Short mmCIF file of C-alpha atoms in Angstrom, two decimals:
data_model
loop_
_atom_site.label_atom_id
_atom_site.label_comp_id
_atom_site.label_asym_id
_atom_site.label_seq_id
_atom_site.Cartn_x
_atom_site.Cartn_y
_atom_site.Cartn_z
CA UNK A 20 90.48 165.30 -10.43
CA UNK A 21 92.08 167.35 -13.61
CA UNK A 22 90.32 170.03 -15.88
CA UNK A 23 90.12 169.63 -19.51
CA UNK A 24 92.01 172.66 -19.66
CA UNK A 25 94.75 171.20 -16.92
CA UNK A 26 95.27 168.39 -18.64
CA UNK A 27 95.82 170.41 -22.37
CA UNK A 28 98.21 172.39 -20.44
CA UNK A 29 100.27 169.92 -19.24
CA UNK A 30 100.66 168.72 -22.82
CA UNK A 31 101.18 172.28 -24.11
CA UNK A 32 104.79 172.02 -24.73
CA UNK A 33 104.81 169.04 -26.80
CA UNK A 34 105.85 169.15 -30.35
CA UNK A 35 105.52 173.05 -30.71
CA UNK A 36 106.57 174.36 -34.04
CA UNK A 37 108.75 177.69 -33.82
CA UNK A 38 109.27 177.97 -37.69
CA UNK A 39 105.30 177.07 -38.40
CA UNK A 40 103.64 178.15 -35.29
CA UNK A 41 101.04 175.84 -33.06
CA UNK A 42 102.28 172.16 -32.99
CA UNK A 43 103.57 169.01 -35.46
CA UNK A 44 103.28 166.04 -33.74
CA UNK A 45 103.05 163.07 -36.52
CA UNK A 46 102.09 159.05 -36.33
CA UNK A 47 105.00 158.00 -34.54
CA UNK A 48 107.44 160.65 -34.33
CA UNK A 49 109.18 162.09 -31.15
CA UNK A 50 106.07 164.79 -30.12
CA UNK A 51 103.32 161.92 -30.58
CA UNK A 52 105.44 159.29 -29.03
CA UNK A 53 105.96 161.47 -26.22
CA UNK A 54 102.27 162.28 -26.06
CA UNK A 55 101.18 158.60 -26.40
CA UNK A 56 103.16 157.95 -23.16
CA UNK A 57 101.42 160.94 -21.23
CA UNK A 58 98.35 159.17 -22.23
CA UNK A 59 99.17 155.97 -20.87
CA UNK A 60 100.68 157.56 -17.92
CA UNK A 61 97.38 159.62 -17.31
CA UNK A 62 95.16 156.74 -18.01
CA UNK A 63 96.76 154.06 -15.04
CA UNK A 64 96.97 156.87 -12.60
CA UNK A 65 93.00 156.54 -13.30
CA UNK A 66 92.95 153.11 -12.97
CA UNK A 67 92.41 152.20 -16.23
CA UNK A 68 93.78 149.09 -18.00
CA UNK A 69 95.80 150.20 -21.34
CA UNK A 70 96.34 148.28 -24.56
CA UNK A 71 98.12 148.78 -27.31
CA UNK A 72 96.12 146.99 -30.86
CA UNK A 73 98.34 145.61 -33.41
CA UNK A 74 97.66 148.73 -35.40
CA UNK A 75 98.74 151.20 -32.62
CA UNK A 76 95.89 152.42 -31.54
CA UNK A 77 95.21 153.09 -27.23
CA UNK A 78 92.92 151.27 -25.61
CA UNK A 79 92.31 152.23 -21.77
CA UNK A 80 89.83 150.21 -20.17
CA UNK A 81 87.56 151.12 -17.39
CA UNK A 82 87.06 147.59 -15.90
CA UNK A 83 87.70 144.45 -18.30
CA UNK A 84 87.52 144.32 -21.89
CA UNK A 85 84.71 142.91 -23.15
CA UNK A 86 81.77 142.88 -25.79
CA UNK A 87 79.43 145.78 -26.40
CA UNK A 88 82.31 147.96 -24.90
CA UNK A 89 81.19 151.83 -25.01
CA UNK A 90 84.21 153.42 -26.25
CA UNK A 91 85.05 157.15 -26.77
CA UNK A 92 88.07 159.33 -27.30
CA UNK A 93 90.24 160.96 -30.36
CA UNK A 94 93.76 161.88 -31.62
CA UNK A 95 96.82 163.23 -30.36
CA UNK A 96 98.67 164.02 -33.86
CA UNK A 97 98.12 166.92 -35.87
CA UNK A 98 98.70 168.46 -38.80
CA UNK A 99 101.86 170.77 -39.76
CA UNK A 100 101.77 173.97 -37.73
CA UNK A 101 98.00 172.72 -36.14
CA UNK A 102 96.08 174.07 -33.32
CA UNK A 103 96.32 172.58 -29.51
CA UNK A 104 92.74 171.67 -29.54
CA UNK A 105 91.98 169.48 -32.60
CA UNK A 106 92.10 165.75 -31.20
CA UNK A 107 93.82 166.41 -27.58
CA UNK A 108 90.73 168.00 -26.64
CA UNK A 109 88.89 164.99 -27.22
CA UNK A 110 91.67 163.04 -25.33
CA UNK A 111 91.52 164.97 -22.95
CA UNK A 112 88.18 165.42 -22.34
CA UNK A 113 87.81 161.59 -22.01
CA UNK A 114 90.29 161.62 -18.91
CA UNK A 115 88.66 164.40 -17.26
CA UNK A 116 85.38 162.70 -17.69
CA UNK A 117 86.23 159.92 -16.05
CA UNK A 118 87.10 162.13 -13.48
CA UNK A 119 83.79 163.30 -12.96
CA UNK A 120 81.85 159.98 -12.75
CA UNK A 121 84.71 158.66 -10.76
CA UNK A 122 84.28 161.53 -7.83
CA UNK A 123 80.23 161.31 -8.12
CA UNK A 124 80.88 157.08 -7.74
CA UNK A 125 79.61 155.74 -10.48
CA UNK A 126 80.51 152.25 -12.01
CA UNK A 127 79.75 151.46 -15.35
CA UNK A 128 77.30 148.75 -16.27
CA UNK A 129 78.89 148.02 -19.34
CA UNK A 130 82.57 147.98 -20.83
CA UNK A 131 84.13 151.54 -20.55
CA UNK A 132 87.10 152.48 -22.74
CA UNK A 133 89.31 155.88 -23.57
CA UNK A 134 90.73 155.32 -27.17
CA UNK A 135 93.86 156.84 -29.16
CA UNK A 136 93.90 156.54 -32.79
CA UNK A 137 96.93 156.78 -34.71
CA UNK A 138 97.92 159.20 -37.51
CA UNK A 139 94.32 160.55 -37.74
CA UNK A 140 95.34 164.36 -39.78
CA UNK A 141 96.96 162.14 -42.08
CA UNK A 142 100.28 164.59 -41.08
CA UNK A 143 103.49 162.05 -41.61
CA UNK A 144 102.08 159.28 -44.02
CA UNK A 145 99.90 161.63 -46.25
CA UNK A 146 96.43 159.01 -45.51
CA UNK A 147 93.76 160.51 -42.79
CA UNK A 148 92.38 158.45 -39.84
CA UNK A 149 95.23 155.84 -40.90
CA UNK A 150 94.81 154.01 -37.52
CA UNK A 151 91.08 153.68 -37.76
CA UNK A 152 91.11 152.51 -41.48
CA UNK A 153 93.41 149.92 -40.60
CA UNK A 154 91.28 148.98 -37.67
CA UNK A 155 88.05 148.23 -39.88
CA UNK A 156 89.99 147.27 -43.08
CA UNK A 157 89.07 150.66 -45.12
CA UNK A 158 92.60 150.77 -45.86
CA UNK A 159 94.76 147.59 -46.59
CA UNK A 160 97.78 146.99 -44.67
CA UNK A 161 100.08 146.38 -47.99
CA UNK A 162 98.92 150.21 -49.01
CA UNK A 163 99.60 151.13 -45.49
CA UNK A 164 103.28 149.74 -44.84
CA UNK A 165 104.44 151.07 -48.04
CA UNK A 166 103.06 154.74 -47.31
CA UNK A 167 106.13 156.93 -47.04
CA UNK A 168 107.18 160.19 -45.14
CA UNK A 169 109.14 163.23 -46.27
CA UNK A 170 112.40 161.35 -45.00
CA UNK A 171 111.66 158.32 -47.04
CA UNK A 172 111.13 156.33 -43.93
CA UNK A 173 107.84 153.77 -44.44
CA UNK A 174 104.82 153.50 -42.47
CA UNK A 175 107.17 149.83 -41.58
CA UNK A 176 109.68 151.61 -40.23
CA UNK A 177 107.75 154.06 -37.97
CA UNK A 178 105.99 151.15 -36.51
CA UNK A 179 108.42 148.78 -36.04
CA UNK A 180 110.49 151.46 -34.48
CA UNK A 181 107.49 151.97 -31.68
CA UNK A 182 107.89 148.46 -30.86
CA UNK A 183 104.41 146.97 -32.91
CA UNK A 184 105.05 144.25 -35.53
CA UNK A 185 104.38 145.16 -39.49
CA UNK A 186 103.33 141.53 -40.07
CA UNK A 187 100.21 142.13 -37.54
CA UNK A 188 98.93 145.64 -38.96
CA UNK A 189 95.62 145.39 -40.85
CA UNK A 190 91.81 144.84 -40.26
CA UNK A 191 91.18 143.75 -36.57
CA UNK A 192 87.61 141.94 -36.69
CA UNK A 193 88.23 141.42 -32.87
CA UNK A 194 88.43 144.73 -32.16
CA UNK A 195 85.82 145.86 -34.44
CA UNK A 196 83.65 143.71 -32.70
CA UNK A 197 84.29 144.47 -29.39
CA UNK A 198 83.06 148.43 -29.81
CA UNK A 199 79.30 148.63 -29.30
CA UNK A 200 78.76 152.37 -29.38
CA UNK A 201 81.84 155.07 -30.36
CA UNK A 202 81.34 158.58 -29.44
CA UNK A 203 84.14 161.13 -30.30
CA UNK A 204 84.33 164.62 -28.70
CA UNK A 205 86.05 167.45 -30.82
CA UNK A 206 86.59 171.00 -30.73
CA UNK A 207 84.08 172.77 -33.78
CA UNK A 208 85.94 173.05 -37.05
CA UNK A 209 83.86 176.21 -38.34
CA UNK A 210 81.28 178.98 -36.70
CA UNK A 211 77.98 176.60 -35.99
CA UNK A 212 77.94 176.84 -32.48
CA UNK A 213 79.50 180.66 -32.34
CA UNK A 214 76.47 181.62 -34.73
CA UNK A 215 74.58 179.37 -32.72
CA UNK A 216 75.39 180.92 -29.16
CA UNK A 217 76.00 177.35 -27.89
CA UNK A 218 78.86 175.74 -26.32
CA UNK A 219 78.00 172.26 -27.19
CA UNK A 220 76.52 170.72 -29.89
CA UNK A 221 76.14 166.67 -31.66
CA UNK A 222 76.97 166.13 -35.00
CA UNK A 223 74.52 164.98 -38.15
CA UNK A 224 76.75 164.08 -40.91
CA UNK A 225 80.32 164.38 -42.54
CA UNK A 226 80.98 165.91 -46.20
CA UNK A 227 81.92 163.57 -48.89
CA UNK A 228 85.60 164.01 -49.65
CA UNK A 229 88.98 163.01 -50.64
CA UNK A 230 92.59 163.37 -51.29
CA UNK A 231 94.36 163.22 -54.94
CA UNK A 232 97.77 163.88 -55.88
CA UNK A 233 98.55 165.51 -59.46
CA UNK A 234 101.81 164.73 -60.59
CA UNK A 235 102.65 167.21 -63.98
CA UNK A 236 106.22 166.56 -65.46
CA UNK A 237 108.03 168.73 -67.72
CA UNK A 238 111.83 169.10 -68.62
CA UNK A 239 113.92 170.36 -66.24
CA UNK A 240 116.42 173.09 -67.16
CA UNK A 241 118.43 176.74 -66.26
CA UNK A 242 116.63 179.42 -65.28
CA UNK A 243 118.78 182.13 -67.26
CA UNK A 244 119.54 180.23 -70.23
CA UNK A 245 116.26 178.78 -70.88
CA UNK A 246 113.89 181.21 -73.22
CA UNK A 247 110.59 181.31 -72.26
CA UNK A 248 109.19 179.92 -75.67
CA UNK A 249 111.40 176.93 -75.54
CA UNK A 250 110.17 175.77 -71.72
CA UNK A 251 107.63 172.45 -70.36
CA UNK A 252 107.60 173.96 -67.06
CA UNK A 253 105.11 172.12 -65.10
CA UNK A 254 104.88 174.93 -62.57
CA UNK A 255 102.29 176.68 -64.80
CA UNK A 256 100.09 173.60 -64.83
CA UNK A 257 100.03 173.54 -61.05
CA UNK A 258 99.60 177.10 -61.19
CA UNK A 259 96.65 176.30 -63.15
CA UNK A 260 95.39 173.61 -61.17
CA UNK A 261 95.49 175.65 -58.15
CA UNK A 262 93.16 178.58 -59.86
CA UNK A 263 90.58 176.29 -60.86
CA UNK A 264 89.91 174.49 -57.50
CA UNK A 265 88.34 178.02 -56.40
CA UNK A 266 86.32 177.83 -59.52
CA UNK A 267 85.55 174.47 -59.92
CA UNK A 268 84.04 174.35 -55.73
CA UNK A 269 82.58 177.65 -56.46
CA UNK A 270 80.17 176.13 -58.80
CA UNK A 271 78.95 173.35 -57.24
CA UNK A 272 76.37 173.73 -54.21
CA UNK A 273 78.31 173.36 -50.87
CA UNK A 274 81.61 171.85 -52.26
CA UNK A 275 85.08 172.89 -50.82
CA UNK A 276 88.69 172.74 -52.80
CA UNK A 277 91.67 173.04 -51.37
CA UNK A 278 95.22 172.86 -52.56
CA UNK A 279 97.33 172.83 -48.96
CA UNK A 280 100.31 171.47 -50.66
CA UNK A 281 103.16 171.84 -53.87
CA UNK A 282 106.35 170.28 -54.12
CA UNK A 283 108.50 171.02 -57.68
CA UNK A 284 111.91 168.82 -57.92
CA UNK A 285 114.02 169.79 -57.75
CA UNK A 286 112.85 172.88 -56.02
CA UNK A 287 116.01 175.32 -56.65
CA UNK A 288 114.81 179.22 -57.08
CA UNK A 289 117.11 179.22 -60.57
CA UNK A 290 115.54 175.80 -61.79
CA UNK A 291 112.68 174.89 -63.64
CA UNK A 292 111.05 172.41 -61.95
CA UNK A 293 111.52 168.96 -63.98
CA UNK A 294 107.75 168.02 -61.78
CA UNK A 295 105.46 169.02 -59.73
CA UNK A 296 103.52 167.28 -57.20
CA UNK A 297 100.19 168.84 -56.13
CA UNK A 298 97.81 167.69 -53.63
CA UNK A 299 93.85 168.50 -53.85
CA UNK A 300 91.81 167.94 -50.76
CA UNK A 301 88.30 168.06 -52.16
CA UNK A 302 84.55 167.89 -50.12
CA UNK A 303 80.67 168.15 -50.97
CA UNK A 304 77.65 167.11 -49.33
CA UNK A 305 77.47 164.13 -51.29
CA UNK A 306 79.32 161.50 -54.07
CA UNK A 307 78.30 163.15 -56.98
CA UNK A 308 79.12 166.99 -55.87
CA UNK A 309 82.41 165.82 -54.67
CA UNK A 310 83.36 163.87 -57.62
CA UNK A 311 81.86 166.51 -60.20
CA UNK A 312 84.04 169.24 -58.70
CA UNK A 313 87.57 166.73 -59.08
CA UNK A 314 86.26 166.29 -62.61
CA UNK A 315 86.15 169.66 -63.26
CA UNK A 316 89.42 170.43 -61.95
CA UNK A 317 91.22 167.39 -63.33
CA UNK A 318 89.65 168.53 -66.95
CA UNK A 319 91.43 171.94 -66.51
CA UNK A 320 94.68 170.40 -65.58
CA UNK A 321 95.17 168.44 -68.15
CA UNK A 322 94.33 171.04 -70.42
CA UNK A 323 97.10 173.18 -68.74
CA UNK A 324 99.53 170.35 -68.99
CA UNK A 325 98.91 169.74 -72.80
CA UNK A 326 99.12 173.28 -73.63
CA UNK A 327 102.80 173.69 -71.40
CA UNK A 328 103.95 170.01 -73.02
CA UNK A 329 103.68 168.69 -69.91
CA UNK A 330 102.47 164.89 -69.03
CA UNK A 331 99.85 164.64 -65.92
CA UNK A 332 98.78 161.28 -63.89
CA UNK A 333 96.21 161.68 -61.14
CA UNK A 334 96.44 159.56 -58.15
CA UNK A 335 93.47 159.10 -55.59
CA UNK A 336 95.07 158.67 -52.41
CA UNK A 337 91.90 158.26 -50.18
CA UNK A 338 87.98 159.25 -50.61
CA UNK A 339 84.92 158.69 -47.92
CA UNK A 340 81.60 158.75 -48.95
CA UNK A 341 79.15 161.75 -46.74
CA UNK A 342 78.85 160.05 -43.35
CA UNK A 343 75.49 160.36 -41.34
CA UNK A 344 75.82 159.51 -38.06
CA UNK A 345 73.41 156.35 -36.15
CA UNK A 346 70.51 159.04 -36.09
CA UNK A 347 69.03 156.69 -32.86
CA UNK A 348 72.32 157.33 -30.92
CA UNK A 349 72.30 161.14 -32.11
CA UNK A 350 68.93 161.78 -30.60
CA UNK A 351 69.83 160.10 -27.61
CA UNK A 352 73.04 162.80 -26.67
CA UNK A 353 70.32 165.55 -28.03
CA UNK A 354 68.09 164.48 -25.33
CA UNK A 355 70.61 164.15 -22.41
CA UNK A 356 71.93 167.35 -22.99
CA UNK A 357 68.98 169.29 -22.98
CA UNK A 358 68.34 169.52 -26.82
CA UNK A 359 71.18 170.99 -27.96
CA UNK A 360 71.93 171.92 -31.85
CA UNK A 361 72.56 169.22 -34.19
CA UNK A 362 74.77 170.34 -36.90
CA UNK A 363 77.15 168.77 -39.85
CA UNK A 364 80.51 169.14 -40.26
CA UNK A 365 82.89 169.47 -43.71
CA UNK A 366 86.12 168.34 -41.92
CA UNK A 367 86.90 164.52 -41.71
CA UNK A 368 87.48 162.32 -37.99
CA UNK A 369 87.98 158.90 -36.79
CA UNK A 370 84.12 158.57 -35.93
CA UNK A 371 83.29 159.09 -39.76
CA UNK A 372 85.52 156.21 -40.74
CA UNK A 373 83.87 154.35 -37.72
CA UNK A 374 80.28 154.80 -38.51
CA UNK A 375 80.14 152.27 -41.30
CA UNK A 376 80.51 149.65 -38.67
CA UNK A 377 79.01 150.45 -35.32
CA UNK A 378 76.86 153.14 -34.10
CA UNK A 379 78.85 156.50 -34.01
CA UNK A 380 77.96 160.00 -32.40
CA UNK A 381 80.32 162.88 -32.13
CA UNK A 382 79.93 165.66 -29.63
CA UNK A 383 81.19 169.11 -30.69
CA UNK A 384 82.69 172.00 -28.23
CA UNK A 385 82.11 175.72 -29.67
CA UNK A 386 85.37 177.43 -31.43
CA UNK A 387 85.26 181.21 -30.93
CA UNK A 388 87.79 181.95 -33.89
CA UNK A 389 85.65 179.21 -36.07
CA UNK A 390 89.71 178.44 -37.33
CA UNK A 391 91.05 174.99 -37.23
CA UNK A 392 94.16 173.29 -38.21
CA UNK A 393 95.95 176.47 -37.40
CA UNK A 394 97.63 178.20 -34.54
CA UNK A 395 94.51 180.31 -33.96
CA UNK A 396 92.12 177.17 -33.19
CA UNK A 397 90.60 178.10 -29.52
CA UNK A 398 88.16 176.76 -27.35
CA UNK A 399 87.35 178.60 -24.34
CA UNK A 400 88.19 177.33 -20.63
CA UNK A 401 84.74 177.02 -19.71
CA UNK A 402 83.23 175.80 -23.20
CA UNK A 403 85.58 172.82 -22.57
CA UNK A 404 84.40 171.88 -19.30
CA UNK A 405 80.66 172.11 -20.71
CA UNK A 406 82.41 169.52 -23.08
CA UNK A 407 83.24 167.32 -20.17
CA UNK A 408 80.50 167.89 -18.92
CA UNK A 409 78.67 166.96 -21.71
CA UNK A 410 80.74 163.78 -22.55
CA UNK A 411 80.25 162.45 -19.08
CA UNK A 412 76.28 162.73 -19.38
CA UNK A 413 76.56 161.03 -22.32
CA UNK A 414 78.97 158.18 -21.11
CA UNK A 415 76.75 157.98 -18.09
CA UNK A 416 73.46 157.44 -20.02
CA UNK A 417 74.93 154.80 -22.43
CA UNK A 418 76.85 153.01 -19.49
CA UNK A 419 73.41 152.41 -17.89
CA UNK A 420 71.59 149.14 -17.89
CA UNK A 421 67.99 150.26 -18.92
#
């Protein structure tokens, strides 16, 4: 029988990043494929029947696959330079759960399974919870194939390369169908449970939010013989852009903006850029906050661009609506834990994308530093086994014929 914490350290050396700190481990590179084989390792020395879906999600099965099939688990990717915890500790978790009911004998009534989802942060391909969008069709697999890395190598490629055929990705009504209840377990992404003083907690609902891409293009030209009245540098409409996401979320009740990401061409230090690509990551409590605060920023942008003689197209690579969880399944893991906190969350999972289709609950494990996606993401030894702890109640309860 493993420890949550036994089982993160055995993965601890995977896909560490010496230049960014924490880890990188992307859909289908060498880190996650290494990590997707530990999980399949880990999962038949348990027992458990694994399967692999045609959009590369895991699927280990606690007895035969079937309808109504209780189904928990969570990521191994993360983003660049991410934390150990967000996703493996959900993995995890799920392993050493099984553990637990295992040792104490119990059989579930119902189909069991652990699940993987692929490219969840969104890390290689630029599209969050790609493997569970493909899975219930929010994301078609002709956008998906043609997503691209950094390389230039397609979404395709990647797959093709781990051995799963392009021609099958795409909405899998089967599968869908097959999932009765989800339940995801995560490590907190923020200070509810610190402030809290609880190691466990269930969440209500998911911020509305989205990704867009702002793409300003100027003219191209020598840093020393250029004079500054004579420039379309589209640096200082990024630069602009940037500014006015803290303004723009500032002003709207409980909105975030975020711009994570910039990438000029050519990028030389003695060039002026000839574009600039600039990613906005952008959340609210609901549609209207979300979208008011892109509108704002997109306004100011394309002020900025006119005024530089620049040219500006916006792109919306992916938006969610504000998720609220099955509220019956919710107050079920409130009551067999011992009415712990329910609480919302601003970051984005695989349950959220889920909960449009079957009833979803998420379980969250306390984060001392309240920092995720970054090195510093932490969740103490014995929080985590109060996760497991937790999960295991929960799979227990649901796994029950009433």
């Amino acid at each position: 029988m493993s420890t949550a914490t036994e089982l993160l350290t055995a993965i601890k050396d995977v896909g560490t990043d010496p230049s960014r700190g924490g880890y990188s481990r992307h859909g289908f590179d060498a880190p996650e494929l290494e990590l997707r084989e530990w999980f399949t390792a880990e999962a038949a020395r348990r027992g458990l029947g694994v399967e692999v879906d045609r959009n590369g999600n895991i699927w280990a099965w606690w007895g035969e696959p079937g309808p109504n099939a209780l189904v928990t688990g969570s990521h191994l990717d993360s983003v660049p330079g991410g934390g150990a915890f967000d996703g493996p500790l959900g993995v995890v978790s799920s392993l050493a759960a099984v553990d637990l009911l295992k040792a104490k004998g119990f059989k579930p009534d119902r189909p069991l399974a652990l699940m993987v989802f692929a490219e969840e942060e969104g890390g290689r391909f630029g599209l969050a919870c790609l493997g569970s969008r493909l899975l219930t069709g929010a994301t078609t697999a002709e956008t998906a194939l043609n997503l691209k890395d950094r390389e230039g190598d397609t979404f395709a490629d990647a797959v093709k390369a781990a051995g799963l055929d392009p021609a099958r990705i795409g909405k899998d009504e089967e599968a869908i169908a097959r999932i009765g209840q989800f339940v995801e377990l995560h490590v907190e992404q923020g200070r509810g449970l610190v402030d809290l003083n609880a190691p466990v907690g269930v969440a209500t609902s998911i911020l509305a939010h989205g990704r867009w891409r702002f793409r300003f293009t100027g003219e191209g030209n020598h840093a020393g013989a250029t004079p500054m009245g004579s420039r379309r540098d589209p640096m200082l409409p990024a630069s602009q852009l940037i500014l006015s996401a803290r303004w723009a979320a500032s002003s709207v009740d409980g909105a975030r903006a975020t711009v994570g990401r910039i990438e000029p061409i050519p990028g030389g230090t003695n060039v002026i850029a000839s574009s600039v690509d600039v990613w906005l990551d952008a959340r609210a409590p609901n549609d209207g906050r979300t979208r008011a605060v892109v509108e704002r920023i997109t306004a100011a942008a394309k002020q900025a661009a006119r005024d530089e003689g620049c040219e500006l197209v916006v792109t919306e690579e992916s938006y969610g609506d504000a998720v609220h969880f099955d509220s019956s399944l919710r107050d079920d893991l409130v009551a067999a834990l011992g009415n712990v906190p329910a609480l919302p969350t601003g970051a984005g999972h695989d349950a959220g994308i889920l909960a449009e289709h079957v009833p979803t609950a998420m379980l969250f494990v306390r984060n001392p530093t309240g920092v995720s996606h970054a090195p510093a993401e932490h969740a103490e030894a014995d929080d985590c086994e109060a996760g497991v702890d937790a999960l295991a109640k929960v799979l227990e309860k649901l796994a029950t014929e009433a």
